[in-house]
Coordinates of C-alpha atoms and ligand atoms in Angstrom, one line a residue:
M255 CA -17.2 -24.2 8.1
H256 CA -21.3 -24.3 6.5
D257 CA -24.3 -26.5 6.2
F258 CA -24.3 -26.9 2.5
H259 CA -23.0 -30.7 1.5
Y260 CA -24.2 -33.7 -0.7
E261 CA -26.9 -36.3 0.6
G262 CA -26.7 -38.8 -2.1
R263 CA -26.3 -36.9 -5.6
D264 CA -28.5 -33.7 -3.9
L265 CA -27.2 -30.2 -2.5
W266 CA -28.6 -29.7 0.6
C267 CA -29.0 -26.7 3.0
E268 CA -29.1 -28.4 6.3
E269 CA -32.0 -30.7 5.9
V270 CA -33.8 -29.4 3.6
P271 CA -32.7 -29.9 -0.3
I272 CA -31.9 -27.2 -2.3
R273 CA -33.8 -28.3 -5.1
D274 CA -37.3 -28.1 -3.3
I275 CA -37.2 -25.2 -2.3
A276 CA -35.6 -23.9 -5.8
D277 CA -38.9 -25.4 -7.4
Q278 CA -41.0 -23.6 -5.6
M279 CA -39.4 -20.1 -5.2
G280 CA -37.8 -20.0 -9.1
T281 CA -34.4 -18.7 -10.0
P282 CA -31.6 -16.8 -9.3
L283 CA -32.8 -16.9 -5.1
Y284 CA -30.1 -16.3 -2.3
I285 CA -29.8 -19.0 0.7
Y286 CA -29.0 -18.1 3.7
S287 CA -28.1 -21.4 6.9
H288 CA -29.3 -20.2 10.0
R289 CA -27.4 -22.6 11.7
T290 CA -24.5 -21.1 9.9
L291 CA -24.9 -17.2 10.6
R292 CA -25.0 -18.6 13.9
N293 CA -22.5 -20.7 14.8
H294 CA -20.1 -18.3 12.9
F295 CA -21.1 -15.3 15.5
R296 CA -21.0 -17.3 17.9
V297 CA -17.3 -18.8 17.0
F298 CA -16.1 -15.3 16.4
D299 CA -17.6 -13.4 19.8
D300 CA -16.6 -16.3 22.0
A301 CA -12.6 -16.3 20.3
F302 CA -12.8 -12.2 22.7
S303 CA -15.0 -13.8 25.7
R304 CA -11.7 -12.8 27.4
I305 CA -12.0 -9.1 27.1
P306 CA -14.4 -6.7 27.1
H307 CA -15.4 -6.5 24.3
M308 CA -18.8 -5.9 21.2
T309 CA -18.9 -7.7 17.9
C310 CA -21.5 -5.4 15.7
F311 CA -22.2 -7.1 12.7
S312 CA -21.3 -5.2 9.7
V313 CA -24.7 -4.3 8.1
K314 CA -22.8 -3.4 4.3
S315 CA -22.2 -7.3 4.0
N316 CA -25.8 -8.6 4.1
S317 CA -28.6 -6.3 5.3
N318 CA -31.5 -8.4 5.5
I319 CA -33.6 -7.1 8.5
A320 CA -34.2 -10.7 9.6
I321 CA -30.1 -12.0 9.7
L322 CA -29.9 -9.0 10.6
R323 CA -31.7 -10.2 14.7
I324 CA -30.5 -13.9 13.9
F325 CA -26.9 -11.4 15.2
I326 CA -29.1 -9.3 17.6
R327 CA -31.0 -12.2 19.3
E328 CA -26.6 -13.6 20.0
G329 CA -25.8 -9.8 21.7
G330 CA -24.5 -8.7 18.8
G331 CA -24.7 -4.7 18.0
A332 CA -24.2 -3.3 14.1
D333 CA -21.8 -1.1 11.9
I334 CA -23.6 1.5 10.3
V335 CA -22.7 3.5 6.9
S336 CA -25.6 5.8 5.9
G337 CA -29.2 6.2 7.5
G338 CA -31.0 3.4 5.6
E339 CA -27.9 0.9 7.4
L340 CA -29.3 3.0 10.5
Y341 CA -33.1 1.9 9.6
R342 CA -32.4 -1.2 8.9
A343 CA -30.4 -2.6 12.4
L344 CA -33.7 -0.5 14.8
Q345 CA -36.0 -2.2 12.8
A346 CA -34.5 -6.0 12.9
G347 CA -34.4 -4.1 16.6
A348 CA -30.9 -3.9 17.6
D349 CA -29.9 -2.1 20.6
P350 CA -28.7 1.8 19.9
Q351 CA -26.1 1.8 22.3
K352 CA -24.8 -0.7 19.8
V353 CA -24.4 0.6 16.7
V354 CA -21.3 2.3 15.4
Y355 CA -21.8 4.6 12.5
S356 CA -18.5 5.0 9.9
G357 CA -17.8 6.5 7.0
V358 CA -16.7 9.4 4.4
G359 CA -19.7 10.9 3.9
K360 CA -22.1 11.0 6.5
K361 CA -25.1 13.4 6.1
V362 CA -26.8 16.1 8.5
E363 CA -29.9 14.7 8.4
E364 CA -28.1 11.6 8.5
I365 CA -26.6 12.8 11.7
E366 CA -29.6 14.2 13.2
D367 CA -31.5 10.8 12.4
A368 CA -28.9 8.4 14.5
L369 CA -28.2 10.9 17.2
A370 CA -31.9 11.0 17.5
S371 CA -31.6 7.8 18.0
N372 CA -29.1 7.6 20.7
I373 CA -26.5 5.2 18.9
L374 CA -22.8 4.6 21.4
M375 CA -21.2 6.5 18.4
F376 CA -19.8 7.6 14.8
N377 CA -16.5 6.8 13.2
V378 CA -15.4 10.3 12.3
E379 CA -13.5 10.8 9.0
S380 CA -12.8 14.7 9.2
F381 CA -12.6 17.2 10.9
Q382 CA -15.2 19.2 8.7
E383 CA -17.6 16.1 10.1
L384 CA -16.2 16.9 13.3
E385 CA -17.7 20.3 13.5
V386 CA -20.7 19.3 11.4
I387 CA -21.0 16.4 14.3
N388 CA -20.7 19.0 17.1
A389 CA -23.3 21.5 15.2
C390 CA -26.2 19.0 14.8
A391 CA -25.7 17.4 18.6
A392 CA -25.4 21.7 19.8
R393 CA -28.8 22.2 17.5
M394 CA -30.3 19.0 19.4
K395 CA -28.7 19.6 23.4
Q396 CA -27.3 16.2 23.3
K397 CA -23.3 15.4 23.2
A398 CA -22.6 13.2 20.0
G399 CA -20.2 10.1 20.9
I400 CA -17.4 9.7 18.6
A401 CA -13.7 8.6 17.5
L402 CA -12.1 9.5 15.5
R403 CA -11.1 7.2 13.0
V404 CA -7.8 6.6 12.0
N405 CA -5.5 5.6 8.6
P406 CA -3.0 3.8 9.9
D407 CA -1.1 3.5 6.6
V408 CA -0.9 -0.4 6.4
D409 CA -1.1 -2.4 3.5
P410 CA -3.9 -5.1 4.1
E411 CA -2.4 -7.0 0.7
T412 CA -5.5 -7.4 -0.4
H413 CA -8.1 -6.3 -3.2
P414 CA -6.8 -2.4 -4.1
Y415 CA -10.9 -1.7 -4.6
I416 CA -10.8 -3.3 -0.9
S417 CA -8.0 -2.0 0.8
T418 CA -8.5 1.2 2.7
G419 CA -5.9 1.9 5.1
L420 CA -3.0 3.5 2.8
K421 CA -2.1 6.9 3.4
E422 CA -3.2 7.3 -0.7
N423 CA -6.7 6.1 0.8
K424 CA -10.2 8.3 1.1
F425 CA -10.5 6.8 4.5
G426 CA -9.7 7.8 8.4
V427 CA -7.9 10.8 9.3
N428 CA -4.3 9.9 8.7
V429 CA -2.7 9.1 12.4
E430 CA 0.2 11.0 12.3
K431 CA -1.9 13.6 12.6
S432 CA -4.8 12.8 14.5
L433 CA -3.4 13.9 17.9
E434 CA -4.1 17.5 16.7
T435 CA -7.6 16.1 15.7
Y436 CA -8.2 14.7 18.4
L437 CA -7.1 18.1 20.4
K438 CA -8.9 20.0 18.5
A439 CA -12.2 18.0 18.8
T440 CA -12.0 18.2 22.6
K441 CA -12.8 22.2 22.2
L442 CA -15.7 21.5 20.7
K443 CA -18.4 21.1 23.7
F444 CA -21.0 19.0 21.8
L445 CA -19.1 15.6 21.4
D446 CA -18.3 13.1 23.8
I447 CA -15.0 11.5 22.9
K448 CA -15.4 7.7 23.1
G449 CA -12.6 6.4 21.4
I450 CA -9.9 5.4 18.5
S451 CA -11.5 3.5 15.6
C452 CA -9.6 2.3 12.3
H453 CA -10.9 -0.3 9.7
I454 CA -8.2 -1.3 7.0
G455 CA -9.9 -3.6 4.3
S456 CA -12.0 -6.4 3.6
Q457 CA -10.8 -9.9 2.4
L458 CA -6.7 -9.9 4.5
T459 CA -5.6 -13.4 5.2
K460 CA -3.1 -12.9 7.7
T461 CA -3.1 -11.1 10.7
S462 CA -0.2 -9.2 10.1
P463 CA -1.9 -5.9 9.3
F464 CA -4.2 -5.8 11.5
I465 CA -1.3 -6.3 14.3
D466 CA 0.6 -3.7 12.8
A467 CA -2.2 -1.1 12.7
L468 CA -3.0 -2.3 16.2
D469 CA 0.5 -1.1 17.6
R470 CA 0.0 2.2 16.0
L471 CA -3.2 2.3 17.1
K472 CA -1.5 1.8 20.8
K473 CA 0.9 4.4 20.3
L474 CA -2.2 6.9 20.0
Y475 CA -4.1 5.6 22.5
G476 CA -0.7 6.5 24.6
R477 CA -0.5 9.4 23.7
L478 CA -3.7 10.3 24.1
Q479 CA -4.3 9.4 27.5
D480 CA -1.0 11.8 28.5
A481 CA -3.6 14.6 27.0
G482 CA -5.8 13.4 29.6
L483 CA -8.3 12.5 26.8
N484 CA -11.2 9.1 28.5
I485 CA -10.6 6.3 25.7
R486 CA -13.0 3.9 25.9
Y487 CA -13.2 2.1 23.1
L488 CA -11.1 0.9 21.0
D489 CA -12.6 -0.2 17.4
L490 CA -10.2 -1.9 14.7
G491 CA -13.3 -2.6 12.1
G492 CA -13.8 -6.0 10.3
G493 CA -11.8 -7.2 7.5
L494 CA -11.1 -11.3 8.5
G495 CA -11.3 -13.0 5.2
I496 CA -12.5 -16.6 3.9
T497 CA -11.8 -19.3 1.7
Y498 CA -13.4 -18.7 -1.5
N499 CA -10.6 -21.1 -3.3
D500 CA -7.7 -21.6 -1.5
E501 CA -7.0 -19.0 0.5
T502 CA -5.7 -20.3 3.9
P503 CA -7.1 -17.1 6.5
P504 CA -6.5 -17.3 10.4
H505 CA -8.9 -18.4 11.8
P506 CA -11.2 -16.3 14.4
S507 CA -9.8 -17.7 16.8
E508 CA -6.2 -17.1 15.9
Y509 CA -7.2 -13.7 14.8
A510 CA -8.6 -12.8 18.2
D511 CA -5.7 -14.9 20.4
A512 CA -3.3 -12.2 18.6
I513 CA -5.4 -9.3 19.2
I514 CA -5.6 -10.3 22.8
R515 CA -2.2 -10.5 23.0
A516 CA -1.0 -7.1 21.2
S517 CA -3.5 -5.1 23.1
R518 CA -2.7 -6.5 26.7
E519 CA -1.4 -2.9 28.1
I520 CA -4.6 -0.9 26.9
S521 CA -8.0 -1.3 29.4
C522 CA -11.1 -0.4 27.2
T523 CA -14.1 -1.9 25.4
F524 CA -12.6 -3.4 22.2
I525 CA -15.6 -2.7 19.1
F526 CA -14.7 -6.0 16.4
E527 CA -17.3 -5.3 12.9
P528 CA -16.9 -8.6 11.1
G529 CA -18.6 -9.2 8.0
R530 CA -17.8 -11.5 5.4
V531 CA -16.5 -13.9 8.2
I532 CA -20.0 -14.2 9.3
V533 CA -22.0 -14.4 6.0
G534 CA -19.8 -15.2 3.5
N535 CA -19.3 -18.7 3.5
A536 CA -23.3 -19.4 4.7
G537 CA -25.2 -18.1 1.8
I538 CA -25.6 -19.1 -1.6
L539 CA -26.8 -17.5 -5.1
V540 CA -28.7 -20.6 -6.7
A541 CA -29.4 -19.9 -10.7
K542 CA -30.6 -22.3 -13.1
V543 CA -28.8 -22.5 -16.3
L544 CA -30.8 -21.3 -19.6
Y545 CA -28.5 -22.2 -22.5
T546 CA -24.9 -23.3 -23.5
K547 CA -23.2 -22.8 -26.5
A548 CA -19.6 -22.6 -27.9
N549 CA -18.5 -19.9 -29.6
E550 CA -15.1 -19.8 -31.5
D551 CA -12.5 -21.8 -28.8
K552 CA -15.3 -21.6 -25.8
N553 CA -18.1 -22.9 -23.9
F554 CA -20.7 -20.7 -23.1
I555 CA -22.6 -21.8 -20.3
I556 CA -25.2 -18.8 -19.8
V557 CA -27.5 -19.0 -16.5
D558 CA -30.2 -16.6 -15.2
A559 CA -27.9 -15.1 -12.5
G560 CA -26.3 -11.9 -13.6
M561 CA -23.7 -9.1 -12.4
N562 CA -27.1 -7.7 -11.3
D563 CA -27.4 -10.2 -8.6
L564 CA -24.0 -10.9 -7.7
L565 CA -21.3 -8.2 -9.0
R566 CA -18.2 -9.5 -7.7
P567 CA -16.5 -11.5 -9.9
S568 CA -17.4 -8.6 -12.6
L569 CA -16.2 -5.9 -10.1
Y570 CA -12.9 -7.8 -8.5
K571 CA -12.6 -10.6 -10.5
S572 CA -13.7 -12.6 -7.4
Y573 CA -13.9 -16.6 -7.6
H574 CA -16.3 -17.9 -6.1
H575 CA -16.9 -21.5 -6.3
I576 CA -20.0 -23.0 -8.3
Q577 CA -21.4 -26.7 -7.8
E578 CA -24.3 -28.9 -9.6
V579 CA -26.7 -29.0 -7.3
R580 CA -27.8 -32.1 -8.3
K581 CA -24.3 -33.8 -9.0
T582 CA -23.4 -36.1 -12.2
Q583 CA -21.0 -38.2 -13.8
R584 CA -20.9 -36.0 -16.9
K585 CA -17.2 -34.9 -18.2
E586 CA -15.9 -31.4 -16.8
I587 CA -15.5 -29.1 -19.5
V588 CA -13.6 -25.5 -19.5
A589 CA -16.2 -23.0 -19.4
Y590 CA -17.3 -19.6 -18.9
V591 CA -20.6 -19.5 -16.9
V592 CA -21.9 -15.5 -17.8
G593 CA -25.1 -14.1 -17.5
P594 CA -27.7 -12.4 -19.3
I595 CA -26.2 -9.0 -19.2
C596 CA -26.0 -6.8 -21.8
E597 CA -22.4 -6.2 -20.9
S598 CA -19.2 -8.8 -21.8
G599 CA -18.5 -8.2 -18.4
D600 CA -21.4 -10.0 -17.2
Y601 CA -19.7 -13.2 -15.5
L602 CA -19.8 -16.0 -12.6
A603 CA -17.2 -17.9 -13.8
K604 CA -14.3 -17.8 -16.3
E605 CA -11.8 -20.5 -18.0
R606 CA -13.6 -23.0 -15.0
S607 CA -13.6 -27.1 -15.2
L608 CA -17.1 -27.4 -14.5
P609 CA -19.0 -30.9 -15.4
R610 CA -20.7 -30.2 -18.8
F611 CA -24.5 -27.9 -17.3
E612 CA -27.0 -28.8 -19.8
R613 CA -30.4 -26.7 -20.5
D614 CA -32.6 -26.4 -16.6
D615 CA -29.4 -28.0 -14.7
L616 CA -29.6 -25.9 -11.2
M617 CA -26.0 -24.1 -9.8
A618 CA -24.8 -23.2 -7.3
V619 CA -22.2 -20.0 -6.6
M620 CA -21.1 -20.7 -3.4
S621 CA -19.7 -18.2 -0.6
A622 CA -22.5 -15.8 -1.7
G623 CA -23.8 -14.7 1.3
A624 CA -21.0 -11.1 2.3
Y625 CA -21.4 -8.3 -0.9
G626 CA -23.8 -10.6 -3.0
F627 CA -27.2 -9.5 -2.2
T628 CA -26.4 -6.5 -0.8
M629 CA -24.9 -5.1 -3.6
A630 CA -27.4 -6.5 -5.8
S631 CA -28.8 -3.9 -8.6
N632 CA -31.8 -3.6 -10.9
Y633 CA -29.6 -2.9 -14.3
N634 CA -31.4 -4.1 -16.9
S635 CA -34.7 -4.2 -15.8
R636 CA -34.2 -7.3 -13.7
P637 CA -36.7 -8.1 -10.7
R638 CA -33.4 -8.6 -7.6
A639 CA -33.4 -12.7 -6.8
A640 CA -35.4 -13.3 -4.0
E641 CA -34.0 -14.8 -0.6
V642 CA -34.8 -17.8 1.9
L643 CA -33.4 -18.5 5.1
V644 CA -33.2 -22.4 6.6
A645 CA -33.6 -23.3 10.1
G646 CA -33.2 -27.3 9.9
D647 CA -35.9 -28.8 8.6
K648 CA -38.4 -25.9 7.7
W649 CA -37.2 -22.5 5.9
H650 CA -38.4 -19.3 5.1
I651 CA -38.6 -16.8 3.2
I652 CA -37.2 -13.5 4.4
R653 CA -37.4 -11.2 1.1
K654 CA -39.6 -12.0 -2.2
R655 CA -38.6 -11.9 -5.3
E656 CA -39.2 -8.6 -6.5
E657 CA -42.0 -7.8 -8.9
Y658 CA -42.3 -5.7 -12.4
G659 CA -44.3 -3.2 -10.4
D660 CA -41.2 -2.7 -7.4
L661 CA -39.0 -2.0 -10.7
I662 CA -41.2 1.5 -11.6
R663 CA -42.2 2.1 -7.9
G664 CA -41.5 5.8 -7.5
E665 CA -41.6 6.6 -11.6
K666 CA -43.7 9.2 -12.8
I667 CA -44.7 10.6 -16.3
P668 CA -45.5 14.5 -16.2
N669 CA -48.3 15.8 -17.8
M670 CA -46.1 17.9 -20.2
I671 CA -45.5 13.8 -22.6
E672 CA -49.2 13.0 -21.6
R673 CA -49.7 10.0 -24.2
K674 CA -50.8 11.1 -27.4
Ligands
LLP868 N1 -16.5 -1.7 8.8 C1 -16.0 -1.1 8.1 C2 -16.0 0.7 8.0 C3 -16.2 -1.3 6.5 O1 -15.8 -0.6 5.8 C4 -15.7 -2.7 6.3 C5 -16.9 -3.1 4.5 C6 -16.2 -4.0 7.1 C7 -16.5 -3.4 8.6 C8 -16.7 -5.0 7.0 O2 -15.4 -5.8 6.5 P1 -15.2 -7.8 6.3 O3 -15.6 -8.6 7.5 O4 -16.9 -7.5 6.0 O5 -14.5 -7.4 5.3 N2 -17.3 -5.5 -1.5 C9 -16.4 -5.4 -1.1 C10 -16.1 -5.4 0.1 C11 -16.7 -4.1 0.5 C12 -15.5 -4.0 2.0 C13 -16.0 -2.8 2.3 N3 -16.1 -2.0 3.8 C14 -16.2 -7.6 -1.6 O6 -17.4 -7.9 -2.3 O7 -15.7 -7.7 -1.8

């Protein structure tokens, strides 16, 4: 459920017409609903209220500090994968003891910053990384909380680019070999082995892969207990899917019930790292139609948002629903919605039945709240879009539109190529 709906002919977010915001802010523009964001977080978090748990929002899915603050106010933590995400989470006011740090390639400086901030734990992806974290902690005369990210080798049945839990993927340590790695880790004196973690992929539309992964983790948990390790956290990652088109993912309560049922014999704090399920349907991208044309037998609608603003269709062939910001009675045509970028892969929709959009019409690209702005770039020297948060009948700019000056910030022309 989300708070984008039509009032008469106009698309609104909560109690504000999208058109009013776009008129003042220009396009392309990301718009998020505060109510949807907060409700989605609550629904997810409440679904696990029967067990000790922590909901650590996955910062990579939407890292605007205003949005992070909404979840922090609800008691959430943060799942981070870089020094930059740590910085954002702390700026937003996250409790470091609710921050978990995943990722296959953590740099020494990033590890040191995370240790200095006293985060809860690192989800460690290799033995070498364990050694590096141990050495950093030794230098800093403190202990580093760690979980080993294990790769349970289950098929999440999602797009191959966003599947992470198969043994051929680069992520984690093979679950079969992980006992040995844990035992080696016990010899590293500056590590506090706190947990087990795993994340098998994103946009999962069934509960069974999660439960298969959990079954493998449970076996490992038993072995680690037998070996005398005090495992206090089980981090099951993120990955719960949403409806973009006709997918029917489990409701968070269904997902939670299945996990709670399957983990009765485990007594530790569960950590979840949801991203998409919280923010995906809480945000849209608003674009304006620049031109329309027909080439050969194709209709093109050329809009002012491109793959630099929303990469998902180009990268994963993802479907995003497209709606009129003001409904018309126009006849439908089959069209390609494309952006201004100089790449044939720059599109938002292909062969889509859409009302015959015209120049200057506003278009809403739905379900763009997750991996939308965070994957945006300045390709073709396009300033990145503005972001707006709607709350009730008010709206707030949570990120200014970039200006041309932002594009060259940090660039320098050396004297040797001085202007002639
Ligand atoms: N935890 C870890 C360790 C992750 O790698 C991810 C996502 C998450 C949590 C959050 O997963 P979620 O709940 O959002 O599914 N750019 C792609 C998605 C990449 C996901 C990467 N990892 C997309 O636009 O579909």
